[in-house]
Amino acid sequence: MPGARITSGERVTLRTVENEDIPFLQRAGSNPEIRYPLGNPLQNREQYEVSDDRNAPDRFLVCLEGDETPELLDDADDVTRIGCVSVADAHYKRPELGYWLVPEFHGEGYGTESLSLVVDYVFRQYDTPAVGAGVFDFNDASRGLLELLGFVEEGRRRKFMFVDGEHRDMVQYGLLREEWTE
Amino acid sequence: MPGARITSGERVTLRTVENEDIPFLQRAGSNPEIRYPLGNPLQNREQYEVSDDRNAPDRFLVCLEGDETPELLDDADDVTRIGCVSVADAHYKRPELGYWLVPEFHGEGYGTESLSLVVDYVFRQYDTPAVGAGVFDFNDASRGLLELLGFVEEGRRRKFMFVDGEHRDMVQYGLLREEWTE
Amino acid sequence: MPGARITSGERVTLRTVENEDIPFLQRAGSNPEIRYPLGNPLQNREQYEVSDDRNAPDRFLVCLEGDETPELLDDADDVTRIGCVSVADAHYKRPELGYWLVPEFHGEGYGTESLSLVVDYVFRQYDTPAVGAGVFDFNDASRGLLELLGFVEEGRRRKFMFVDGEHRDMVQYGLLREEWTE
Amino acid sequence: MPGARITSGERVTLRTVENEDIPFLQRAGSNPEIRYPLGNPLQNREQYEVSDDRNAPDRFLVCLEGDETPELLDDADDVTRIGCVSVADAHYKRPELGYWLVPEFHGEGYGTESLSLVVDYVFRQYDTPAVGAGVFDFNDASRGLLELLGFVEEGRRRKFMFVDGEHRDMVQYGLLREEWTE
Amino acid sequence: MPGARITSGERVTLRTVENEDIPFLQRAGSNPEIRYPLGNPLQNREQYEVSDDRNAPDRFLVCLEGDETPELLDDADDVTRIGCVSVADAHYKRPELGYWLVPEFHGEGYGTESLSLVVDYVFRQYDTPAVGAGVFDFNDASRGLLELLGFVEEGRRRKFMFVDGEHRDMVQYGLLREEWTE
Amino acid sequence: MPGARITSGERVTLRTVENEDIPFLQRAGSNPEIRYPLGNPLQNREQYEVSDDRNAPDRFLVCLEGDETPELLDDADDVTRIGCVSVADAHYKRPELGYWLVPEFHGEGYGTESLSLVVDYVFRQYDTPAVGAGVFDFNDASRGLLELLGFVEEGRRRKFMFVDGEHRDMVQYGLLREEWTE
C-alpha cells in the first residue's frame, strides 16, 4: 500500500515514504543519472531506513496516481513513484530542500510542480522566514528549476565535493517567505 | 478483524485501535484537512504505533457498522472507519479529549454522537470532576461541536503554535461532571 | 563542580543542571512546600536524570555565587543552589516555563530575577512569538510573580488536577514577545 | 593530564580533546559571548562526549603552555585552555572549520595563530582542494580573522538561523589550497 | 529482487549486494576454484553480511540481465549473478580492487568488462590519484586481466600467504588516474 | 607498573602494552614527527585501547630500564618508554612490522636494536617464511634501518596515501627467514 497522500498538485501527489518504498529509493538513488548530480554515496537497502526520529528530514515520494480517484482512503496500488522530495534541518535552522525525479520523467514539468508543492508545505508547516537548497554547479536542470520558482542564488562554495570525477562547486540558493508568497 | 467494540451510539460505534488500523490513522492524519486543524506533525507508519504503555491515551476508532448485528463478538469485517477519538492524561489530571472525522463524513452529526459517546465513557471510566479539550481558534466546526455539547470556553492561549502558515491561538474548553450529567 | 553558568542577573546566576545536582533537585522536589504548589509527583533519584535528548526541556539551576568572581573559568565550588527554572516544549509550540525556589529564599526577589532571566533567555534563544506558564489558582506568590513581569492571565482550566487534597483550577498565563521587549 | 600536543605555534599549542576537558568545553560553550556568536544550543555535560567515531570532527584544544618546555613527553598540568578549533566533514567533502576563544583571550592574536595552525593541519592531513568556514554576519571579529588569513567570502545564506533574538544571515567563506600555500 | 543497478557495460551490469545475495556469495566464495586464487578463508553465511558501515568496502554483484530492458525501474528477477567486484580502503588511501567470476563464465570477456566498469566507478567516485590490486603470482588469468587494462606491476611481496599448499608471492599492481584516462 | 618484559637486548627491552601506557602512545602518536612518517590519523585517548582480540597485532613498548636489574618480575617503575614495535596480520599471512621511537632517541642505535629484537621474536613465535614492512618513500631513516637489517625492497605502491601534504609512494620491504638466520 502506498504511503499517505499529504498534498496534491495538478498532476503529482506527495506521499509519505514507507518501508515498502525503500527498494524504489535505493534503485533510483543508485542510478548514476541521479546519484552523481546529487553527490550521494551508494547505499545498499540496509543503509536506507524509514526513521522514527522526529528530527529526521521530512521525506515524500513524488507520485503519479493511476486513476483519478481523489478520495482520501483509497488503497489504490497503482500509484507510480517518480521521485522524492525532502526537507531537512527544519528543527534548528532554515529548512534545506532536496529533490530528484527518475530520468524518464524529466522535462515534463513534474519537477516544477513537485518543488512548488514542497515549498508550500514548508511555509505552511514551519515558522521559518526562508528555505534553502544547494545544487552542484554542473546541474543546470536543477538550477533552472530553482530559479524558475524564484529562488535567489546566494553563493558558491568552491570545490565543495568530489563528484563524478571532479571537484565541484556547490551553488547555494535561498527563498524568503515574502519572496514566495508575494 | 476490527478491534473490540467498546460502546455504541445510534449510528456509530467506538472500537479499540489495533495494528491493522495504523494505515487508516496515518493516511487520515496526513490529510491536510485533518492535520492542519489538529496541529499535528506528519508521520510515516513507523512513527505510529499501538502503545502498550498503561499511561498512553485511550484511543478509539469511530466506525460505521456494515450490518445491524449488535452482538458483541461479531467478527464483521465490514466496519467503515470514519474517525478517531482519544482520551489523554487521565492518569494524573482531568482528561483531555481529541477527535477527528475524515472530511467525507463531516456535517452529518457523526461528530456530535462520537464526542458524546466518549464524554460518557470518560465520566463512567474515570473519577474525574471535569474533562477538557483544546481547539485552534480557526477551527469553527470543532468549536461548535464542543459548545453544542455544553463545553465552556475557559481561556485562550495566545500564539500557541505555528499551524498552516500562522501562529494560532489555542482555545481551551472544559466540561464539569455536573454540567454533563444534569 | 557546578554546571556551566549560562546567564547572570544582579544576584543570581543560572547554571546547567548536571548529574551532581540531582540530589538537590530530588530533595527540593519532594518538599511539600514545593511539590504541592507545582502539582508534581514524588520521584526517587533514579527518576531524575540529566537527559541527552535534544528535545528535552532546558533546565537551569538558580544559584547564588559564593564570591563575586565573574570569570568564565572559575571552578568555584561555593555556589549555593536555591531553585530551578525550566523551558519546555520549545521544539513544537510556544515554550512553557516552570520555576521554583526553596522556601528559605522566598520573598527576597530572587524569583523575580530568575524568572526575568529565563524569559530573556527564551526570547533570545527561540524564534517564538510568546511564552506561557500555568499556575494553580491557590499559588498566589507564583501568580504575583508572573503578573509583576507582565504576563497576562489567559484562562482558567477548572478542576484541572487533584493537588493537596482538592481539585484545583489551573490558571494559564502568557506573555507575547512584544509585551516583553517593549 | 592534558591531551597530546599535535602542533605548536609561537604562542599557542593545539592538543587533542580528552574526557577531562569536557567541563571546560561545556562551560565555555554555555557562555553567551561564545554560544550566541556560534549559534550553538546549550548542552549539559552528558551531551558532550569524546567520540571514537573515525568520521567525527577533529577537535583540538587551543592551549597556552605554562612553561617553555618543548619536550614531547612532558606531563605538565600547567597548560591553560583558551579555546577550541575543529575540522568537520573531511571524510566526504571540503572540511569545515570551527573555532572559538574564551573572551578573556580575545584581541591578542591568539585566534589568528590558532586558525592558521589548523588550516596548516588541514592541508597537510587531508587531500582537499579547499577548506570552508561559516560565520554569522554579526560576528565581525570572526569574519575579520578569516579575511586576514585570506579566506574569500563566497556567499550569504539569508535568515539562516534564529540567534540571539533575530534571524541571522550565515556568511560562507572558503580558502583554496593554492590561495593558502602561495 | 536484485539490488540496484549502479552501472552497465555492453554485457554486464554491476548491482548493489543485498541480503538475498549472501547465499550466492557464500557458495561461490567457498568454491576452491575461487577461494584458492583469492586466498580467502572459508565462511558460513553468518560471516557474510551486508554492512551498513559507511567505511565498508563498496561491493557489487556482476550480473547478466535476462532481458534487454534497460529501464531503471524494472523489477526483473531474471538477472544472473556471475561474480563480484569490490573497492576497499577508499576512505584513507588509494582504493584496492577485488574481483572474481564463477568459473562457468571465465574466458568470455566478462572479467575485463567488469573490472573496467569498476575502475571507471573508482575514478568518478573517489578523489584518488591511483587504484591498486594484489594478485597471487600463480593466478595468470587475473594478472593478464590487470595488465590488459593497463595496470603496472609495482612489486612482489615474497611468500606473502600460504595458499593451496604453498607459500605464495603476492604481486602488487597499480594504475594511476592519468594512465587510465589517457 | 610497566607491562611484562618479553625480551631484552643490550640496551632496550620490549614490554607488553598496558592501559597505563595509552597516554604515552597517544602523545607520541600525535607528534607530527612520528605521525606523518607513519601516515597515521590523529586519535584521542578514547580511540586507543588495549585490545583483547586474539587476532589483534602484537604490540610492545620499547623501554630503557632505569636500573640494571635483570629479574623477570621486577616491579621497577623507572622504565623509560622510548617507542613501540608491532607485529600485525600474523594470523593469516606473513607478519607486517611497525615501529617508531620518539624523536629524542633517534640516531643512537635504539631503533636497530628494537627492530632486531622484534624480528627475532617473529621468527621464534610464528611459523612464517617471511616478514614484511611498508615505509613511505620519504622516510629515509626508516628505510635505512630496514636495509641495515637485511630487508629487501620488493616494490613501490605509487601514490599510496596522502601524507603531510602530498600523495606518497609506499615502499614495501620483505625479509625471508633464511635471509635473517644466515
PDB file of C-alpha atoms in Angstrom, chain E residues 26-165:
ATOM      1  CA  GLN E  26      28.962 -17.708   0.164  1.00  0.00           C
ATOM      2  CA  ARG E  27      28.638 -20.617  -2.258  1.00  0.00           C
ATOM      3  CA  ALA E  28      30.867 -19.046  -4.841  1.00  0.00           C
ATOM      4  CA  GLY E  29      33.348 -17.925  -2.205  1.00  0.00           C
ATOM      5  CA  SER E  30      33.635 -21.481  -0.954  1.00  0.00           C
ATOM      6  CA  ASN E  31      34.376 -22.908  -4.387  1.00  0.00           C
ATOM      7  CA  PRO E  32      38.038 -23.991  -4.446  1.00  0.00           C
ATOM      8  CA  GLU E  33      38.434 -22.521  -7.906  1.00  0.00           C
ATOM      9  CA  ILE E  34      37.588 -19.127  -6.489  1.00  0.00           C
ATOM     10  CA  ARG E  35      38.698 -19.397  -2.902  1.00  0.00           C
ATOM     11  CA  TYR E  36      42.267 -20.542  -3.500  1.00  0.00           C
ATOM     12  CA  PRO E  37      43.162 -17.944  -6.125  1.00  0.00           C
ATOM     13  CA  LEU E  38      41.888 -15.222  -3.812  1.00  0.00           C
ATOM     14  CA  GLY E  39      43.445 -16.633  -0.675  1.00  0.00           C
ATOM     15  CA  ASN E  40      40.138 -16.193   1.161  1.00  0.00           C
ATOM     16  CA  PRO E  41      39.107 -18.090   4.284  1.00  0.00           C
ATOM     17  CA  LEU E  42      36.027 -20.246   4.340  1.00  0.00           C
ATOM     18  CA  GLN E  43      32.975 -18.551   5.804  1.00  0.00           C
ATOM     19  CA  ASN E  44      29.500 -19.611   6.726  1.00  0.00           C
ATOM     20  CA  ARG E  45      26.602 -17.408   5.774  1.00  0.00           C
ATOM     21  CA  GLU E  46      26.528 -15.681   9.126  1.00  0.00           C
ATOM     22  CA  GLN E  47      30.034 -14.462   8.450  1.00  0.00           C
ATOM     23  CA  TYR E  48      28.869 -12.759   5.304  1.00  0.00           C
ATOM     24  CA  GLU E  49      26.838  -9.693   5.933  1.00  0.00           C
ATOM     25  CA  VAL E  50      25.538  -6.626   4.210  1.00  0.00           C
ATOM     26  CA  SER E  51      27.292  -3.905   6.141  1.00  0.00           C
ATOM     27  CA  ASP E  52      25.815  -0.541   6.962  1.00  0.00           C
ATOM     28  CA  ASP E  53      29.235   0.867   7.865  1.00  0.00           C
ATOM     29  CA  ARG E  54      29.949   3.781   5.598  1.00  0.00           C
ATOM     30  CA  ASN E  55      33.648   2.894   5.605  1.00  0.00           C
ATOM     31  CA  ALA E  56      32.958  -0.688   4.499  1.00  0.00           C
ATOM     32  CA  PRO E  57      34.145  -1.645   1.014  1.00  0.00           C
ATOM     33  CA  ASP E  58      31.892  -0.939  -1.923  1.00  0.00           C
ATOM     34  CA  ARG E  59      30.818  -4.332  -3.162  1.00  0.00           C
ATOM     35  CA  PHE E  60      28.890  -5.003  -6.368  1.00  0.00           C
ATOM     36  CA  LEU E  61      27.439  -8.085  -7.980  1.00  0.00           C
ATOM     37  CA  VAL E  62      28.388  -8.705 -11.591  1.00  0.00           C
ATOM     38  CA  CYS E  63      25.169  -9.656 -13.371  1.00  0.00           C
ATOM     39  CA  LEU E  64      23.872 -10.726 -16.725  1.00  0.00           C
ATOM     40  CA  GLU E  65      20.435  -9.334 -17.337  1.00  0.00           C
ATOM     41  CA  GLY E  66      17.794 -11.774 -18.501  1.00  0.00           C
ATOM     42  CA  ASP E  67      16.120  -9.436 -20.888  1.00  0.00           C
ATOM     43  CA  GLU E  68      17.258  -6.346 -22.620  1.00  0.00           C
ATOM     44  CA  THR E  69      15.012  -3.879 -20.812  1.00  0.00           C
ATOM     45  CA  PRO E  70      17.256  -1.028 -19.783  1.00  0.00           C
ATOM     46  CA  GLU E  71      14.755   0.839 -17.663  1.00  0.00           C
ATOM     47  CA  LEU E  72      15.687   1.911 -14.231  1.00  0.00           C
ATOM     48  CA  LEU E  73      12.629   0.668 -12.508  1.00  0.00           C
ATOM     49  CA  ASP E  74      12.293  -2.827 -13.821  1.00  0.00           C
ATOM     50  CA  ASP E  75      11.766  -5.353 -11.106  1.00  0.00           C
ATOM     51  CA  ALA E  76      13.127  -8.120 -13.280  1.00  0.00           C
ATOM     52  CA  ASP E  77      14.041 -11.123 -11.217  1.00  0.00           C
ATOM     53  CA  ASP E  78      15.790 -12.816 -14.093  1.00  0.00           C
ATOM     54  CA  VAL E  79      19.274 -11.415 -13.547  1.00  0.00           C
ATOM     55  CA  THR E  80      22.066 -13.969 -13.443  1.00  0.00           C
ATOM     56  CA  ARG E  81      24.735 -13.380 -10.844  1.00  0.00           C
ATOM     57  CA  ILE E  82      28.142 -14.272 -12.251  1.00  0.00           C
ATOM     58  CA  GLY E  83      30.630 -12.656  -9.897  1.00  0.00           C
ATOM     59  CA  CYS E  84      31.571  -9.837  -7.585  1.00  0.00           C
ATOM     60  CA  VAL E  85      33.771  -6.748  -7.644  1.00  0.00           C
ATOM     61  CA  SER E  86      34.780  -4.662  -4.652  1.00  0.00           C
ATOM     62  CA  VAL E  87      36.585  -1.449  -3.757  1.00  0.00           C
ATOM     63  CA  ALA E  88      38.239  -1.381  -0.353  1.00  0.00           C
ATOM     64  CA  ASP E  89      40.016   1.191   1.827  1.00  0.00           C
ATOM     65  CA  ALA E  90      38.948   4.205  -0.253  1.00  0.00           C
ATOM     66  CA  HIS E  91      38.335   6.275   2.878  1.00  0.00           C
ATOM     67  CA  TYR E  92      42.011   6.540   3.844  1.00  0.00           C
ATOM     68  CA  LYS E  93      44.306   5.512   0.986  1.00  0.00           C
ATOM     69  CA  ARG E  94      44.294   4.568  -2.694  1.00  0.00           C
ATOM     70  CA  PRO E  95      41.481   2.063  -3.173  1.00  0.00           C
ATOM     71  CA  GLU E  96      42.199  -1.623  -3.599  1.00  0.00           C
ATOM     72  CA  LEU E  97      40.171  -3.680  -6.063  1.00  0.00           C
ATOM     73  CA  GLY E  98      38.902  -7.226  -5.660  1.00  0.00           C
ATOM     74  CA  TYR E  99      37.059  -9.290  -8.247  1.00  0.00           C
ATOM     75  CA  TRP E 100      36.058 -12.786  -9.187  1.00  0.00           C
ATOM     76  CA  LEU E 101      33.718 -14.561 -11.589  1.00  0.00           C
ATOM     77  CA  VAL E 102      32.245 -18.016 -11.151  1.00  0.00           C
ATOM     78  CA  PRO E 103      34.239 -20.484 -13.282  1.00  0.00           C
ATOM     79  CA  GLU E 104      31.432 -21.131 -15.756  1.00  0.00           C
ATOM     80  CA  PHE E 105      31.815 -17.579 -17.036  1.00  0.00           C
ATOM     81  CA  HIS E 106      35.583 -17.401 -17.305  1.00  0.00           C
ATOM     82  CA  GLY E 107      37.213 -16.766 -20.642  1.00  0.00           C
ATOM     83  CA  GLU E 108      34.410 -14.839 -22.253  1.00  0.00           C
ATOM     84  CA  GLY E 109      35.492 -11.281 -21.578  1.00  0.00           C
ATOM     85  CA  TYR E 110      33.101 -10.654 -18.717  1.00  0.00           C
ATOM     86  CA  GLY E 111      36.006 -10.114 -16.341  1.00  0.00           C
ATOM     87  CA  THR E 112      37.580  -7.432 -18.490  1.00  0.00           C
ATOM     88  CA  GLU E 113      34.302  -5.617 -18.788  1.00  0.00           C
ATOM     89  CA  SER E 114      33.519  -5.868 -15.079  1.00  0.00           C
ATOM     90  CA  LEU E 115      36.920  -4.680 -13.978  1.00  0.00           C
ATOM     91  CA  SER E 116      36.831  -1.846 -16.472  1.00  0.00           C
ATOM     92  CA  LEU E 117      33.467  -0.730 -15.100  1.00  0.00           C
ATOM     93  CA  VAL E 118      34.720  -0.726 -11.554  1.00  0.00           C
ATOM     94  CA  VAL E 119      37.853   1.240 -12.407  1.00  0.00           C
ATOM     95  CA  ASP E 120      35.618   3.825 -14.060  1.00  0.00           C
ATOM     96  CA  TYR E 121      33.497   3.848 -10.938  1.00  0.00           C
ATOM     97  CA  VAL E 122      36.510   4.417  -8.691  1.00  0.00           C
ATOM     98  CA  PHE E 123      37.861   7.378 -10.600  1.00  0.00           C
ATOM     99  CA  ARG E 124      34.432   9.008 -10.851  1.00  0.00           C
ATOM    100  CA  GLN E 125      33.520   8.384  -7.230  1.00  0.00           C
ATOM    101  CA  TYR E 126      36.765   8.969  -5.354  1.00  0.00           C
ATOM    102  CA  ASP E 127      39.303  11.750  -5.452  1.00  0.00           C
ATOM    103  CA  THR E 128      42.194   9.293  -5.639  1.00  0.00           C
ATOM    104  CA  PRO E 129      45.275   9.600  -7.835  1.00  0.00           C
ATOM    105  CA  ALA E 130      45.595   5.827  -8.195  1.00  0.00           C
ATOM    106  CA  VAL E 131      43.983   2.444  -7.660  1.00  0.00           C
ATOM    107  CA  GLY E 132      45.643  -0.833  -6.666  1.00  0.00           C
ATOM    108  CA  ALA E 133      45.107  -4.579  -6.814  1.00  0.00           C
ATOM    109  CA  GLY E 134      47.070  -7.523  -5.440  1.00  0.00           C
ATOM    110  CA  VAL E 135      47.156 -10.938  -7.112  1.00  0.00           C
ATOM    111  CA  PHE E 136      48.899 -14.173  -6.202  1.00  0.00           C
ATOM    112  CA  ASP E 137      51.665 -14.933  -8.660  1.00  0.00           C
ATOM    113  CA  PHE E 138      50.158 -18.201  -9.855  1.00  0.00           C
ATOM    114  CA  ASN E 139      46.911 -16.511 -10.876  1.00  0.00           C
ATOM    115  CA  ASP E 140      47.815 -15.919 -14.510  1.00  0.00           C
ATOM    116  CA  ALA E 141      44.277 -15.164 -15.657  1.00  0.00           C
ATOM    117  CA  SER E 142      43.824 -12.428 -13.130  1.00  0.00           C
ATOM    118  CA  ARG E 143      47.232 -10.923 -13.786  1.00  0.00           C
ATOM    119  CA  GLY E 144      46.585 -10.927 -17.509  1.00  0.00           C
ATOM    120  CA  LEU E 145      43.352  -9.110 -16.916  1.00  0.00           C
ATOM    121  CA  LEU E 146      45.021  -6.332 -14.921  1.00  0.00           C
ATOM    122  CA  GLU E 147      47.790  -5.953 -17.466  1.00  0.00           C
ATOM    123  CA  LEU E 148      45.308  -5.805 -20.317  1.00  0.00           C
ATOM    124  CA  LEU E 149      43.668  -2.822 -18.636  1.00  0.00           C
ATOM    125  CA  GLY E 150      46.986  -1.038 -18.189  1.00  0.00           C
ATOM    126  CA  PHE E 151      47.779  -1.827 -14.571  1.00  0.00           C
ATOM    127  CA  VAL E 152      51.513  -1.682 -13.841  1.00  0.00           C
ATOM    128  CA  GLU E 153      53.288  -4.349 -11.818  1.00  0.00           C
ATOM    129  CA  GLU E 154      54.722  -2.463  -8.861  1.00  0.00           C
ATOM    130  CA  GLY E 155      56.218  -5.179  -6.711  1.00  0.00           C
ATOM    131  CA  ARG E 156      56.159  -8.683  -5.368  1.00  0.00           C
ATOM    132  CA  ARG E 157      55.744  -9.460  -1.693  1.00  0.00           C
ATOM    133  CA  ARG E 158      57.583 -12.735  -1.321  1.00  0.00           C
ATOM    134  CA  LYS E 159      56.000 -15.669   0.495  1.00  0.00           C
ATOM    135  CA  PHE E 160      53.061 -13.481   1.389  1.00  0.00           C
ATOM    136  CA  MET E 161      50.496 -16.122   2.275  1.00  0.00           C
ATOM    137  CA  PHE E 162      50.065 -19.876   2.495  1.00  0.00           C
ATOM    138  CA  VAL E 163      47.557 -20.705  -0.235  1.00  0.00           C
ATOM    139  CA  ASP E 164      46.618 -24.080  -1.654  1.00  0.00           C
ATOM    140  CA  GLY E 165      49.525 -25.911  -0.092  1.00  0.00           C
TER     141      GLY E 165
END
